[in-house]
Short mmCIF file of C-alpha atoms in Angstrom, two decimals:
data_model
loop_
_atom_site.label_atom_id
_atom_site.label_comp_id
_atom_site.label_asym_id
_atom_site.label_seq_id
_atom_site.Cartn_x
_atom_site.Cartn_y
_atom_site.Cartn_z
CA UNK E 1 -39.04 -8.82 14.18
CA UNK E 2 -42.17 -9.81 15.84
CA UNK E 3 -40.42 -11.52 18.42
CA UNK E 4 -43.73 -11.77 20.67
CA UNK E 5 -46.13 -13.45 18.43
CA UNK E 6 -46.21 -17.07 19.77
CA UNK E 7 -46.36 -15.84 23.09
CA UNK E 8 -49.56 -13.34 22.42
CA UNK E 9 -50.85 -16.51 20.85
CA UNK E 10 -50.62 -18.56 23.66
CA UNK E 11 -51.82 -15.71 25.86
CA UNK E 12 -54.65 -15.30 24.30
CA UNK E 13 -55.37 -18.95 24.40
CA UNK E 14 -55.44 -19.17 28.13
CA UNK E 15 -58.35 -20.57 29.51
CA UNK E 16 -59.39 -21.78 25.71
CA UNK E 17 -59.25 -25.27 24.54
CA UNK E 18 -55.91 -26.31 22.68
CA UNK E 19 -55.01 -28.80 20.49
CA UNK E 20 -51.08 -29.99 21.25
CA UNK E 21 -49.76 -32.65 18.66
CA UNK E 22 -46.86 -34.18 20.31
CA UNK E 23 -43.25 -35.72 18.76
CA UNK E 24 -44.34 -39.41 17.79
CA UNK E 25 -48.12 -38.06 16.87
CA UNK E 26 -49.91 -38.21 19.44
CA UNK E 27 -52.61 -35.66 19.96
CA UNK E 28 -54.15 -33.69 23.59
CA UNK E 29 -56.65 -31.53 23.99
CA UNK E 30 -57.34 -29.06 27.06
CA UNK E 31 -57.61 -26.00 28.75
CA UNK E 32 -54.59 -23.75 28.49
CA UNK E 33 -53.94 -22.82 32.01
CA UNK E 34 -50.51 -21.47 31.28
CA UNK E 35 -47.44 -21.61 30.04
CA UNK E 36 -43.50 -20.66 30.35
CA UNK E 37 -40.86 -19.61 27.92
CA UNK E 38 -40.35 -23.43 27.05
CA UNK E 39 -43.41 -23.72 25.99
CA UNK E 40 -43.92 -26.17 28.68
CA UNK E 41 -47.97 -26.42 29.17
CA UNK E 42 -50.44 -26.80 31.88
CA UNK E 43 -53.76 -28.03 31.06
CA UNK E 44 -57.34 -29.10 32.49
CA UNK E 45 -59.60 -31.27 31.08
CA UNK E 46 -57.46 -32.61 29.01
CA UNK E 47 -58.02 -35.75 26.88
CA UNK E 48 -55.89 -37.61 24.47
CA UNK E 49 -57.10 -37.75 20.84
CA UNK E 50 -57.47 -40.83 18.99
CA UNK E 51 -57.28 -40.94 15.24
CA UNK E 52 -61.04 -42.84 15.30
CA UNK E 53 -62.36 -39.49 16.88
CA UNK E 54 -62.56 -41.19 20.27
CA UNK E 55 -60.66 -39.47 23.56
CA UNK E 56 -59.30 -40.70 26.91
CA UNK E 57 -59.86 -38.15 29.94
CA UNK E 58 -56.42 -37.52 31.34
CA UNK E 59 -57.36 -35.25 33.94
CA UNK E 60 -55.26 -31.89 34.81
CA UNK E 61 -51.48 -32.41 32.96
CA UNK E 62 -48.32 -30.79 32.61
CA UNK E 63 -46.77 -31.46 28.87
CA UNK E 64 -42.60 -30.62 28.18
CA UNK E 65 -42.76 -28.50 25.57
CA UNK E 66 -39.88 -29.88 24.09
CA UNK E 67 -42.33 -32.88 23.17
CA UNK E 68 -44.27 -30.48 21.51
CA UNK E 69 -44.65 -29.97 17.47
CA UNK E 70 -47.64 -27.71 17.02
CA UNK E 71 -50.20 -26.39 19.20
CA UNK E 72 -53.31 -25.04 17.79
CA UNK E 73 -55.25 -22.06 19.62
CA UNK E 74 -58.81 -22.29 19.59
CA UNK E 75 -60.47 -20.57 16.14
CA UNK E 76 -61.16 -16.84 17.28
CA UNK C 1 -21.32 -11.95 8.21
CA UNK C 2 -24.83 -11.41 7.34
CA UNK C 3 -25.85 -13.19 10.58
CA UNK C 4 -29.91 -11.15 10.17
CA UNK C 5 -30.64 -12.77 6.87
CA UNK C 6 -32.89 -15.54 8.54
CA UNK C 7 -34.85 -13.08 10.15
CA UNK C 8 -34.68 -10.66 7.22
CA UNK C 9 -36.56 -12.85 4.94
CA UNK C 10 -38.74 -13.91 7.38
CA UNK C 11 -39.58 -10.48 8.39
CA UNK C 12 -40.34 -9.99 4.90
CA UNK C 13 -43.08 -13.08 4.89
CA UNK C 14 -45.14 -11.67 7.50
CA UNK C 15 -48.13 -11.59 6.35
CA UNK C 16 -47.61 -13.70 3.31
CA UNK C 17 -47.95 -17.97 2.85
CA UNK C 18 -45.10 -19.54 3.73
CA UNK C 19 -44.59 -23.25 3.44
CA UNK C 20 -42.86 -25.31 6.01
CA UNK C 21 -41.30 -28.25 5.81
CA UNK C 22 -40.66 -30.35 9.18
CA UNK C 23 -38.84 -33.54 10.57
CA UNK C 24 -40.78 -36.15 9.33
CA UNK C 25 -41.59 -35.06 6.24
CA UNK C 26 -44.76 -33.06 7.09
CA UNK C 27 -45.72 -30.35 4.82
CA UNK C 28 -47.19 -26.97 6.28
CA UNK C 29 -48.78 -24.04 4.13
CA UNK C 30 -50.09 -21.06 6.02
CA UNK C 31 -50.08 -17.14 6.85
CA UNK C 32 -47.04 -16.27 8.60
CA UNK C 33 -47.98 -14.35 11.78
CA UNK C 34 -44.82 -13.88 13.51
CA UNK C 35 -42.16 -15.94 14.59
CA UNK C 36 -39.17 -15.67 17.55
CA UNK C 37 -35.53 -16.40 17.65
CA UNK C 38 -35.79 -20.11 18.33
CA UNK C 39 -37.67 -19.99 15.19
CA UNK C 40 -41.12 -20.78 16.28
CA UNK C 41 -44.07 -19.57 14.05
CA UNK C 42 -46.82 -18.42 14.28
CA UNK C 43 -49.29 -18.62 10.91
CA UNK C 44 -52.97 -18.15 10.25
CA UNK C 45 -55.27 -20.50 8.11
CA UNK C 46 -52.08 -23.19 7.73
CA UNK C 47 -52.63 -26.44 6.27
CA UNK C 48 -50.99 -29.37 6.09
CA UNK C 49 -50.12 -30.18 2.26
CA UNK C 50 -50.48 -33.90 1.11
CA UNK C 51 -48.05 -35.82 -1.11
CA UNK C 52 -51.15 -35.75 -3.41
CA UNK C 53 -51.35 -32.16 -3.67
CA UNK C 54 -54.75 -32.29 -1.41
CA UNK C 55 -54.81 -30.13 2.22
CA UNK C 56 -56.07 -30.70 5.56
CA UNK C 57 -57.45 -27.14 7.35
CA UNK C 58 -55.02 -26.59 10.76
CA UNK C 59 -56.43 -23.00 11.41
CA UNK C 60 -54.10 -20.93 14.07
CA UNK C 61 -50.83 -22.97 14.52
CA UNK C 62 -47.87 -22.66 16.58
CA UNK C 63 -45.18 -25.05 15.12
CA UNK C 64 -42.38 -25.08 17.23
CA UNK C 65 -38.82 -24.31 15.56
CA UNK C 66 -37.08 -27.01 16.64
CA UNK C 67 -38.92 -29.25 14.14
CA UNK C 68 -38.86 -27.40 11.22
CA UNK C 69 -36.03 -28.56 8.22
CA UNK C 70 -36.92 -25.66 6.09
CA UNK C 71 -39.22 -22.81 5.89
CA UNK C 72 -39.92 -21.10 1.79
CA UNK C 73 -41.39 -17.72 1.67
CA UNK C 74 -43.18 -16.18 -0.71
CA UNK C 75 -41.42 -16.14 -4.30
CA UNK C 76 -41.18 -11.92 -4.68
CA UNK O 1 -7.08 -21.07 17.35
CA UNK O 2 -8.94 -20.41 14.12
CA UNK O 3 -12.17 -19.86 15.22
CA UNK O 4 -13.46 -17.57 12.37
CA UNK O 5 -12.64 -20.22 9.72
CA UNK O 6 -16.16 -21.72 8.91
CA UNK O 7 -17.61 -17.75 8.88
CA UNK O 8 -14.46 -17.13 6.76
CA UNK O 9 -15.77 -19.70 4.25
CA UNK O 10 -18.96 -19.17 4.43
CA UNK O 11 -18.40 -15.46 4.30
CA UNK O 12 -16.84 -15.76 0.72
CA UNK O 13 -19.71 -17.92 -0.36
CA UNK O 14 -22.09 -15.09 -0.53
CA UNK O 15 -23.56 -14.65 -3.44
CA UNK O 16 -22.31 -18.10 -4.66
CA UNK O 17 -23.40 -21.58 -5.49
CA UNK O 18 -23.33 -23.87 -2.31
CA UNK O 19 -24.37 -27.31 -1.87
CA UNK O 20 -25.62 -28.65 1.36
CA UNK O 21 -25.98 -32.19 2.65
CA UNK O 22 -29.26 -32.66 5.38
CA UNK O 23 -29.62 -35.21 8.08
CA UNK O 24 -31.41 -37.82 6.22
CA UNK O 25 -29.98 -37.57 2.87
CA UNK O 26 -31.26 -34.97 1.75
CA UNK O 27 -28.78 -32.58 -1.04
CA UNK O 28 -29.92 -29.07 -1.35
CA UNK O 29 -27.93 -26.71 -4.19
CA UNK O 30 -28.58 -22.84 -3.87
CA UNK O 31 -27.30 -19.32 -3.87
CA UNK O 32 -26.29 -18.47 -0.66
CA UNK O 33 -28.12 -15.31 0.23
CA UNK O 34 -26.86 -14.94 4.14
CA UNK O 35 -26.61 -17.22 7.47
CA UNK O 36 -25.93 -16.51 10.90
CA UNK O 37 -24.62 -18.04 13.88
CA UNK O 38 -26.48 -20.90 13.98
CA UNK O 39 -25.55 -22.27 10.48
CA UNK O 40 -29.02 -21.04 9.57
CA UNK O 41 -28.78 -20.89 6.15
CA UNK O 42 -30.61 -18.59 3.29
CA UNK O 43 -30.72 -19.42 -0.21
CA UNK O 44 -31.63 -18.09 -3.13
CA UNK O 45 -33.03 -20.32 -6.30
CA UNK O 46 -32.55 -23.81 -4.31
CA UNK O 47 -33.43 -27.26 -5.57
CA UNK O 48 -33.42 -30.31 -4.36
CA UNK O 49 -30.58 -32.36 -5.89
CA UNK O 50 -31.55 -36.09 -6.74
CA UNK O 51 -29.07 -39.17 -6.19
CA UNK O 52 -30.14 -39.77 -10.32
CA UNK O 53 -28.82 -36.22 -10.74
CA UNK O 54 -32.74 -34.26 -11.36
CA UNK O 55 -33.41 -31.25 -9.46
CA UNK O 56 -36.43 -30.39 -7.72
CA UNK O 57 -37.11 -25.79 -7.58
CA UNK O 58 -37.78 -24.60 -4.13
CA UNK O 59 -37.28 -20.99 -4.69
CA UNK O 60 -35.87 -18.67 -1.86
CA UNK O 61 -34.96 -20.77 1.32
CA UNK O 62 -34.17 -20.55 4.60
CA UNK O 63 -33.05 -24.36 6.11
CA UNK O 64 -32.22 -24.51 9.51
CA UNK O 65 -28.55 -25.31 10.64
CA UNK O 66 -29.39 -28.10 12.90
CA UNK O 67 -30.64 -30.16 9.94
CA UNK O 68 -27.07 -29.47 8.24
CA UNK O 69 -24.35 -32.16 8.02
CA UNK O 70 -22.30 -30.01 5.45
CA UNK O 71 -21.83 -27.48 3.25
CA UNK O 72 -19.82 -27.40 0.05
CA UNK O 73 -19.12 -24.12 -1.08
CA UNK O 74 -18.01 -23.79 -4.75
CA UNK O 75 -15.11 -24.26 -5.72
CA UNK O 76 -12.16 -21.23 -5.54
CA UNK F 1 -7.47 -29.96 34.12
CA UNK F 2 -6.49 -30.14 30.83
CA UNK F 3 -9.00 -28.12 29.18
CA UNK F 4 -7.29 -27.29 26.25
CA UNK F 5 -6.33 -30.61 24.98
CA UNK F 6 -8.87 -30.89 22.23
CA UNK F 7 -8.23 -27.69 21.27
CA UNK F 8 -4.41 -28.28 21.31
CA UNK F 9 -5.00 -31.60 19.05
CA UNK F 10 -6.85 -29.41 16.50
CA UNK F 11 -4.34 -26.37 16.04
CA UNK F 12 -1.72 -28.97 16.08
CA UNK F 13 -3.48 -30.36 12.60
CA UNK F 14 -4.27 -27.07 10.88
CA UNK F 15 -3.03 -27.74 7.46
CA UNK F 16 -2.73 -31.69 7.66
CA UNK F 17 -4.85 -34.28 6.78
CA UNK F 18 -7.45 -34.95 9.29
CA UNK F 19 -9.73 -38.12 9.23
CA UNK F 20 -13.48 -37.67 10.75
CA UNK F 21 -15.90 -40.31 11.51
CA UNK F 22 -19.68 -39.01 11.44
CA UNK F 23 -22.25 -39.89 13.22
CA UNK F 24 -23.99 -42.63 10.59
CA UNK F 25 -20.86 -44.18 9.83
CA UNK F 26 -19.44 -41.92 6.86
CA UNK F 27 -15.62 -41.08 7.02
CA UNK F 28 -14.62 -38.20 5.43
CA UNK F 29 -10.96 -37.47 5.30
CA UNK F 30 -9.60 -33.78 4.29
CA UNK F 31 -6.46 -30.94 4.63
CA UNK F 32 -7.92 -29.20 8.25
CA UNK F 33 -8.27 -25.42 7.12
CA UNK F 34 -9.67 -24.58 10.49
CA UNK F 35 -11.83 -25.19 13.59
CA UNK F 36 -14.49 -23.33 16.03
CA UNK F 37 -15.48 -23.88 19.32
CA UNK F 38 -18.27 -26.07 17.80
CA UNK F 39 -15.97 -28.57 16.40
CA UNK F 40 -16.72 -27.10 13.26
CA UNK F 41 -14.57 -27.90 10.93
CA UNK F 42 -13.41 -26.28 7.75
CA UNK F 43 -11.61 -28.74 5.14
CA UNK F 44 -9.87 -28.69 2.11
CA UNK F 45 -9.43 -31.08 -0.97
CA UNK F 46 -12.04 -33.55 1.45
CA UNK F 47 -13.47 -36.62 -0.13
CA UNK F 48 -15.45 -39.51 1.60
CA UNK F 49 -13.28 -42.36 2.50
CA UNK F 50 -15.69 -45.38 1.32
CA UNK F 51 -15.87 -49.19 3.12
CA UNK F 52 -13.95 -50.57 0.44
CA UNK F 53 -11.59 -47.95 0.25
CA UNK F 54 -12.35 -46.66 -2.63
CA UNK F 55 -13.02 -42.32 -2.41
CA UNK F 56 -15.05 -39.96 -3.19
CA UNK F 57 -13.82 -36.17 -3.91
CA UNK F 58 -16.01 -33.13 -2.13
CA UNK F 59 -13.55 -30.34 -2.42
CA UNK F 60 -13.86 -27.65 0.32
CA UNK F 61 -16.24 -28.54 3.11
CA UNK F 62 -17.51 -27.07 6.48
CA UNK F 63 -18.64 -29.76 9.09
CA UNK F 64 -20.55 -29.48 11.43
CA UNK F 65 -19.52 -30.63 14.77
CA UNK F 66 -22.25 -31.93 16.43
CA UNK F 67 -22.30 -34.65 13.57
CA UNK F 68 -18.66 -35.55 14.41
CA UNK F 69 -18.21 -38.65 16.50
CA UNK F 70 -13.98 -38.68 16.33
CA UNK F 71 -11.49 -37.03 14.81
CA UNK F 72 -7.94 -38.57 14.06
CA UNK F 73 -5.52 -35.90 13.42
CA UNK F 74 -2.45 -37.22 11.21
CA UNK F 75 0.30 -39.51 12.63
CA UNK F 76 2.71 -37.45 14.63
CA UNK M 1 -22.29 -31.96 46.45
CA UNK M 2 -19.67 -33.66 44.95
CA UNK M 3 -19.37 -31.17 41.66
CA UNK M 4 -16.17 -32.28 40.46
CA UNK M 5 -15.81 -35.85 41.14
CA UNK M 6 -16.13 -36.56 37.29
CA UNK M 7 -13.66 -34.30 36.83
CA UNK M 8 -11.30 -35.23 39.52
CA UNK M 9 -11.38 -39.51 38.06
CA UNK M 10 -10.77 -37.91 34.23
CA UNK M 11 -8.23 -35.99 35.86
CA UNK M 12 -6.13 -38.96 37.68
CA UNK M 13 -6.70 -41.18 34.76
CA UNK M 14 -4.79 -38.32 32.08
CA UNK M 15 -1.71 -40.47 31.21
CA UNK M 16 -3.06 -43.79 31.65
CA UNK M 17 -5.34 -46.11 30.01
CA UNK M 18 -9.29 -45.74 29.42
CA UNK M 19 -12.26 -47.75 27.87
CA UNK M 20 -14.62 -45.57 26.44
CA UNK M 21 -18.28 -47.14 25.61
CA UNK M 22 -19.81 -44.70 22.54
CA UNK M 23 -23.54 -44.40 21.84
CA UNK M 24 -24.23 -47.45 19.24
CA UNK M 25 -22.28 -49.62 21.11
CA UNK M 26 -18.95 -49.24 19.67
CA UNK M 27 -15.88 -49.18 22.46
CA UNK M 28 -12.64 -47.28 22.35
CA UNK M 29 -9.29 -47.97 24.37
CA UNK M 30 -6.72 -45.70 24.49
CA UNK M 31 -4.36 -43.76 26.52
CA UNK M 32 -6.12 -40.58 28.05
CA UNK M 33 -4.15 -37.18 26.93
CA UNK M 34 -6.79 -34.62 27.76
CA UNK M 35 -10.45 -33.70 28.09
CA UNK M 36 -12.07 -30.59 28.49
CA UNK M 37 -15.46 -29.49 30.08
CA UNK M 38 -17.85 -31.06 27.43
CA UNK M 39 -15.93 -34.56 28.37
CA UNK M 40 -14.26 -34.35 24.83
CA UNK M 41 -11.31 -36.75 25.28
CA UNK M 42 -7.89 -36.66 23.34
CA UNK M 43 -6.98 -40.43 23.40
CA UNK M 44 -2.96 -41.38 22.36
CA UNK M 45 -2.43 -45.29 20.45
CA UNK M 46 -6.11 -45.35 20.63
CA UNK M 47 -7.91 -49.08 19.15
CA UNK M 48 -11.39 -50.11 18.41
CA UNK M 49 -12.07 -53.24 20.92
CA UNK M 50 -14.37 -55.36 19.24
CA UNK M 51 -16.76 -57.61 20.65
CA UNK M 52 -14.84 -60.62 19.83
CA UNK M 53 -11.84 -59.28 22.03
CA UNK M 54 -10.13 -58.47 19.05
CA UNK M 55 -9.34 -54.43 18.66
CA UNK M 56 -8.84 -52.18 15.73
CA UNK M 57 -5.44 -49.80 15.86
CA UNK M 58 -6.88 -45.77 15.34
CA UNK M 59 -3.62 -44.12 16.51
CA UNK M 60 -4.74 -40.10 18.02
CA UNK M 61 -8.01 -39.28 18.63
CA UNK M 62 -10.42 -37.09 19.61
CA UNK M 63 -14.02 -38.70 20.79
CA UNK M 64 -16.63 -35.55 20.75
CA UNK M 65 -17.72 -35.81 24.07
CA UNK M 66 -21.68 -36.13 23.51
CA UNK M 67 -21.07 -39.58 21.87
CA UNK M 68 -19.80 -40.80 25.11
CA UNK M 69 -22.19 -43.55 27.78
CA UNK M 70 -19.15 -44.48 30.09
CA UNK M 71 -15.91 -44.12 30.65
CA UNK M 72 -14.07 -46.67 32.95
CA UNK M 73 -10.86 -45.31 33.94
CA UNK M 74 -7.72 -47.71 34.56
CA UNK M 75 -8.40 -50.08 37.89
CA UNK M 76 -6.44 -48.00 40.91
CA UNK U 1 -39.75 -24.41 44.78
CA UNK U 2 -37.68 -27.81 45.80
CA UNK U 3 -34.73 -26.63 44.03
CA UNK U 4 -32.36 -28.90 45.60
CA UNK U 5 -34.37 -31.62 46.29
CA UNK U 6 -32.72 -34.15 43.47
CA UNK U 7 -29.41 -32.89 44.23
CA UNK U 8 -30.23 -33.21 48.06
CA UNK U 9 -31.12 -37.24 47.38
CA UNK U 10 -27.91 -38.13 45.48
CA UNK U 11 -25.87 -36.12 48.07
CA UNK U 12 -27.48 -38.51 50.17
CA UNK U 13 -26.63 -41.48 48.27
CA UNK U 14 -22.71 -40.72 48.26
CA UNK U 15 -20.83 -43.78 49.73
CA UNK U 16 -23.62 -45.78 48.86
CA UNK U 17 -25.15 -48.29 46.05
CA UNK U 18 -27.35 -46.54 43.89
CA UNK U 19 -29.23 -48.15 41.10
CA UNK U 20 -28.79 -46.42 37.52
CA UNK U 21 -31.07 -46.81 34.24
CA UNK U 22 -29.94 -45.82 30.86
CA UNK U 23 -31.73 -44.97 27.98
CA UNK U 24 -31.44 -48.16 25.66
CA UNK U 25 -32.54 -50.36 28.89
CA UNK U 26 -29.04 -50.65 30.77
CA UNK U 27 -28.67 -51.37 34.13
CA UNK U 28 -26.00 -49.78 36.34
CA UNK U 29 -25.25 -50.35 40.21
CA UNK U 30 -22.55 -49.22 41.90
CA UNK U 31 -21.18 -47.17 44.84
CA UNK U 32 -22.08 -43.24 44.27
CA UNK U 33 -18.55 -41.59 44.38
CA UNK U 34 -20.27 -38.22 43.00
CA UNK U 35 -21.83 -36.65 40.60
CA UNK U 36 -21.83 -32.73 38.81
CA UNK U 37 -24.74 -30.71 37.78
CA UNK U 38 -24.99 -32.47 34.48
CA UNK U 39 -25.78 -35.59 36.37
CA UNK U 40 -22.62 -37.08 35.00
CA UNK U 41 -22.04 -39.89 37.92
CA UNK U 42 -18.52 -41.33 39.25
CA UNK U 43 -19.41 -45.12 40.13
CA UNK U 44 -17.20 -47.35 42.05
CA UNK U 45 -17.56 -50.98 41.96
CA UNK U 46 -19.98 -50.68 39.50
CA UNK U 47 -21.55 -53.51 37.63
CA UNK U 48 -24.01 -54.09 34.41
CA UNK U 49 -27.31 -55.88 35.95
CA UNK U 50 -28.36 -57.97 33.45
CA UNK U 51 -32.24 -59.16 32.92
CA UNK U 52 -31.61 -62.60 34.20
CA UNK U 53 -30.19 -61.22 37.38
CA UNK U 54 -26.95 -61.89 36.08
CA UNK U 55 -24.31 -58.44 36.54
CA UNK U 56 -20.71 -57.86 34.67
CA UNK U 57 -18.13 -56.03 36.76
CA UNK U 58 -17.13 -52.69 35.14
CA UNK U 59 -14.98 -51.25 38.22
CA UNK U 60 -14.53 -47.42 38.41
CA UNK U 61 -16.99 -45.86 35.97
CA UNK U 62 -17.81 -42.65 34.75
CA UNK U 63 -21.47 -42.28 33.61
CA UNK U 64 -22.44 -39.29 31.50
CA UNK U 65 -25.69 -37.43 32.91
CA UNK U 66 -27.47 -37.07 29.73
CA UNK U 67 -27.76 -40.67 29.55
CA UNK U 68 -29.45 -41.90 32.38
CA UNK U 69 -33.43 -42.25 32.71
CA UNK U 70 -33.36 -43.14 35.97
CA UNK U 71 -31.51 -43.21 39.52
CA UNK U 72 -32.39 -45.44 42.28
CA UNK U 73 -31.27 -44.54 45.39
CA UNK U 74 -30.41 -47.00 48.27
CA UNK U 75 -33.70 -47.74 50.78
CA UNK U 76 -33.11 -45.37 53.55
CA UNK D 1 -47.29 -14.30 30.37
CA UNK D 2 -48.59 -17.10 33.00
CA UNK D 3 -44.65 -18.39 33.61
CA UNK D 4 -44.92 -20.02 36.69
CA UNK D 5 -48.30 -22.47 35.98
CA UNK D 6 -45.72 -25.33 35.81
CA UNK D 7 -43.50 -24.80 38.54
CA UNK D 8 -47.11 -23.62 39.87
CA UNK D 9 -48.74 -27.36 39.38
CA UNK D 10 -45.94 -28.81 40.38
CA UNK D 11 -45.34 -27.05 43.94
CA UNK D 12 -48.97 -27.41 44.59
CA UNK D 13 -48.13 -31.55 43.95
CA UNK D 14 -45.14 -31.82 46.11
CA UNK D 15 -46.06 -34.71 48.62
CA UNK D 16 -49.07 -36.02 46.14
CA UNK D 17 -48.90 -39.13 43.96
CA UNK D 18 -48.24 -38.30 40.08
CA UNK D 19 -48.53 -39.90 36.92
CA UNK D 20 -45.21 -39.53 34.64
CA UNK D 21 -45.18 -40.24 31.16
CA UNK D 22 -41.80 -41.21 30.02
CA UNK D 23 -40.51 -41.21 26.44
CA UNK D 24 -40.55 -44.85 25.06
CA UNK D 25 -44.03 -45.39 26.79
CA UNK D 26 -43.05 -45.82 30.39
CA UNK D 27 -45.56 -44.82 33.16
CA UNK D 28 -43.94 -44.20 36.60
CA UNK D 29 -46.34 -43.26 39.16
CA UNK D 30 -45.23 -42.10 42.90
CA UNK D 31 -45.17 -39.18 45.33
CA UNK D 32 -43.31 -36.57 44.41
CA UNK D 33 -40.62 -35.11 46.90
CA UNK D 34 -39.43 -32.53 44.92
CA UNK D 35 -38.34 -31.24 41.87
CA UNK D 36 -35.74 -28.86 39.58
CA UNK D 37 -36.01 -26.24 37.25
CA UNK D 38 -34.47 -28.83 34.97
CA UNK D 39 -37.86 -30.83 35.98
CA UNK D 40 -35.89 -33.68 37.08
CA UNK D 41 -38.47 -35.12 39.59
CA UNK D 42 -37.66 -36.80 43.19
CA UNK D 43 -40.01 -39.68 43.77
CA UNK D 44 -40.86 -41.76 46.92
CA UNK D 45 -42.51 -44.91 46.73
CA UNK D 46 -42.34 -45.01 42.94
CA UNK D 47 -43.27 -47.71 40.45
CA UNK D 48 -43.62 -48.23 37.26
CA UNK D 49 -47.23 -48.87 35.85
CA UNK D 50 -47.78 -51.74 33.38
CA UNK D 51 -49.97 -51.50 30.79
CA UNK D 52 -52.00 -54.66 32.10
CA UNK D 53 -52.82 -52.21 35.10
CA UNK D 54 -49.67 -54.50 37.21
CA UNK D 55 -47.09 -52.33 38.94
CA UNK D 56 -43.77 -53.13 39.66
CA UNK D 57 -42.28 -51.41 42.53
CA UNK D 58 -39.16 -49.21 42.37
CA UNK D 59 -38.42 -47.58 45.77
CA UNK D 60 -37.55 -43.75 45.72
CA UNK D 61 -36.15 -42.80 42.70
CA UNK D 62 -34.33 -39.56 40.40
CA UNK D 63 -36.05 -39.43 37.21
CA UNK D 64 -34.32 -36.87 34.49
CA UNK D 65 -36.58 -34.21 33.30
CA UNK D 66 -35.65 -34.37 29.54
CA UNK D 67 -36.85 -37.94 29.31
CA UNK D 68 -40.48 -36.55 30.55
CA UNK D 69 -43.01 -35.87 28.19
CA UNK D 70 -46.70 -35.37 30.68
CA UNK D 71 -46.57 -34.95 34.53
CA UNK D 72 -50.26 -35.72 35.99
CA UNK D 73 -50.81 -33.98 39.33
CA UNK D 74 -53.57 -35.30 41.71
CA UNK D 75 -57.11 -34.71 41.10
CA UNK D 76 -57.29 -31.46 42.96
#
């Protein structure tokens, strides 16, 4: 079992730009600056993502992960 | 009781397309990765599949377990 | 107490036809393949059942238990 | 404390007729086979007890707890 | 801190009467038998009170204790 | 870390009003009897503040923790 | 594995004014005392931001950490 994998995935995405789409749809992007086994988050930089393309700055953030449905790592 | 069967068959789909099904009715096709014991996933060029049949590119994803309904591996 | 009795039935369903009700409706017939303590569930030649009696094929399975409201397991 | 009062209910109603209100509203009334620490249940000869009071038969049936909202064991 | 102050009112109210207030609004009176750490309750001549002051007879019951806003136990 | 900190403010509050919020929008005030590490609250005189200022007397109350939003405790 | 960059944020925060989004759309804004492992927050001189930009003053206040979805610390 590669028990691990989301984990190495996140690590690797530290200090990378991540995409987070959240319960109810809405969408962040930031700076990974870490994590925990919750998959609680701590960005920088990080903006919310409007459907028309358009983002508002919200600044340095800490997102529950149980808010969280997928997070996307930046492409490699 | 054959409580490893989950993670037998999805040992078994690493490294093949899975497609996931999640609260809400989304649709996700991709690479299976890896995955934990809370069920989170890890997959490689995922998409998200349309009622129509068309896709929408997701890259890397993490999808969280806690949202998924059902997860079909690859038919042998 | 008889705490082994839903293992117990499930147990003797291995191998069998079961049908299980989701959270939201949903009816899901299969060949029950293994589960563990969660109620994770996985099937072998599923469909969807439809209230108009059609069946949809998913193939192999795995649906997690927190999505499950029952399970019928066929009959002795 | 009386911890074991649930409990006690339960194991008193092992082999009666038990009547269980879901969460959603459905009533489904069946012979208890058995219980977990889950309040899952395992029931026998079940059918759902419908508004009008008409019924509707399910045979043998595991519940799962956390989609129980009461349970009325039979009249002493 | 005050740990078992919950406890300690569920435990001096075992015998008498309770009004229980369930998520969706519904509200349950009955004589308090038991409860157990999860606040599942074991009620005795147990009645629906409906809004209208009227109440509904449900006889035993047990109320799953994660349906459960408030309970108000009989006035000292 | 400021483990204790919310447990330090409601050990505080014991003896005194406290202000509660439920999910759903209820209001709660009462006297803080005590509480458990769930959150789960013992209320005494405890009343339901309406919008319009108005309140309803609900006496001796029980609140369970995984309800509440908010707690207000009394200006120091 | 960065598994302290919440508790990390959040420490470096204690006795700053932060943003808290709340599920349901609530903004609560105040200075944070302290805080849990649970992430239930202590708050001083809290209130709740309108969308308008108005704020409505709410004293010191518990608020539960499962009804959090983002925590924004101060600008550093």
């Amino acid at each position: 079992m590669s028990v691990d994998m989301a984990v190495k995935v996140l690590d690797e995405s530290v200090g990378k730009i991540v995409l987070i789409k959240l319960k109810g749809g809405k969408m962040i992007r930031g700076t990974l600056q870490g994590f925990d086994q919750h998959m609680n988050l701590a960005l920088e930089r990080a903006e919310e993502v409007m459907d028309d393309g358009k983002s508002d700055s919200l600044g340095t953030l800490i997102v529950r992960g149980d808010n969280i449905i997928m997070i996307s790592p930046p492409p490699a």
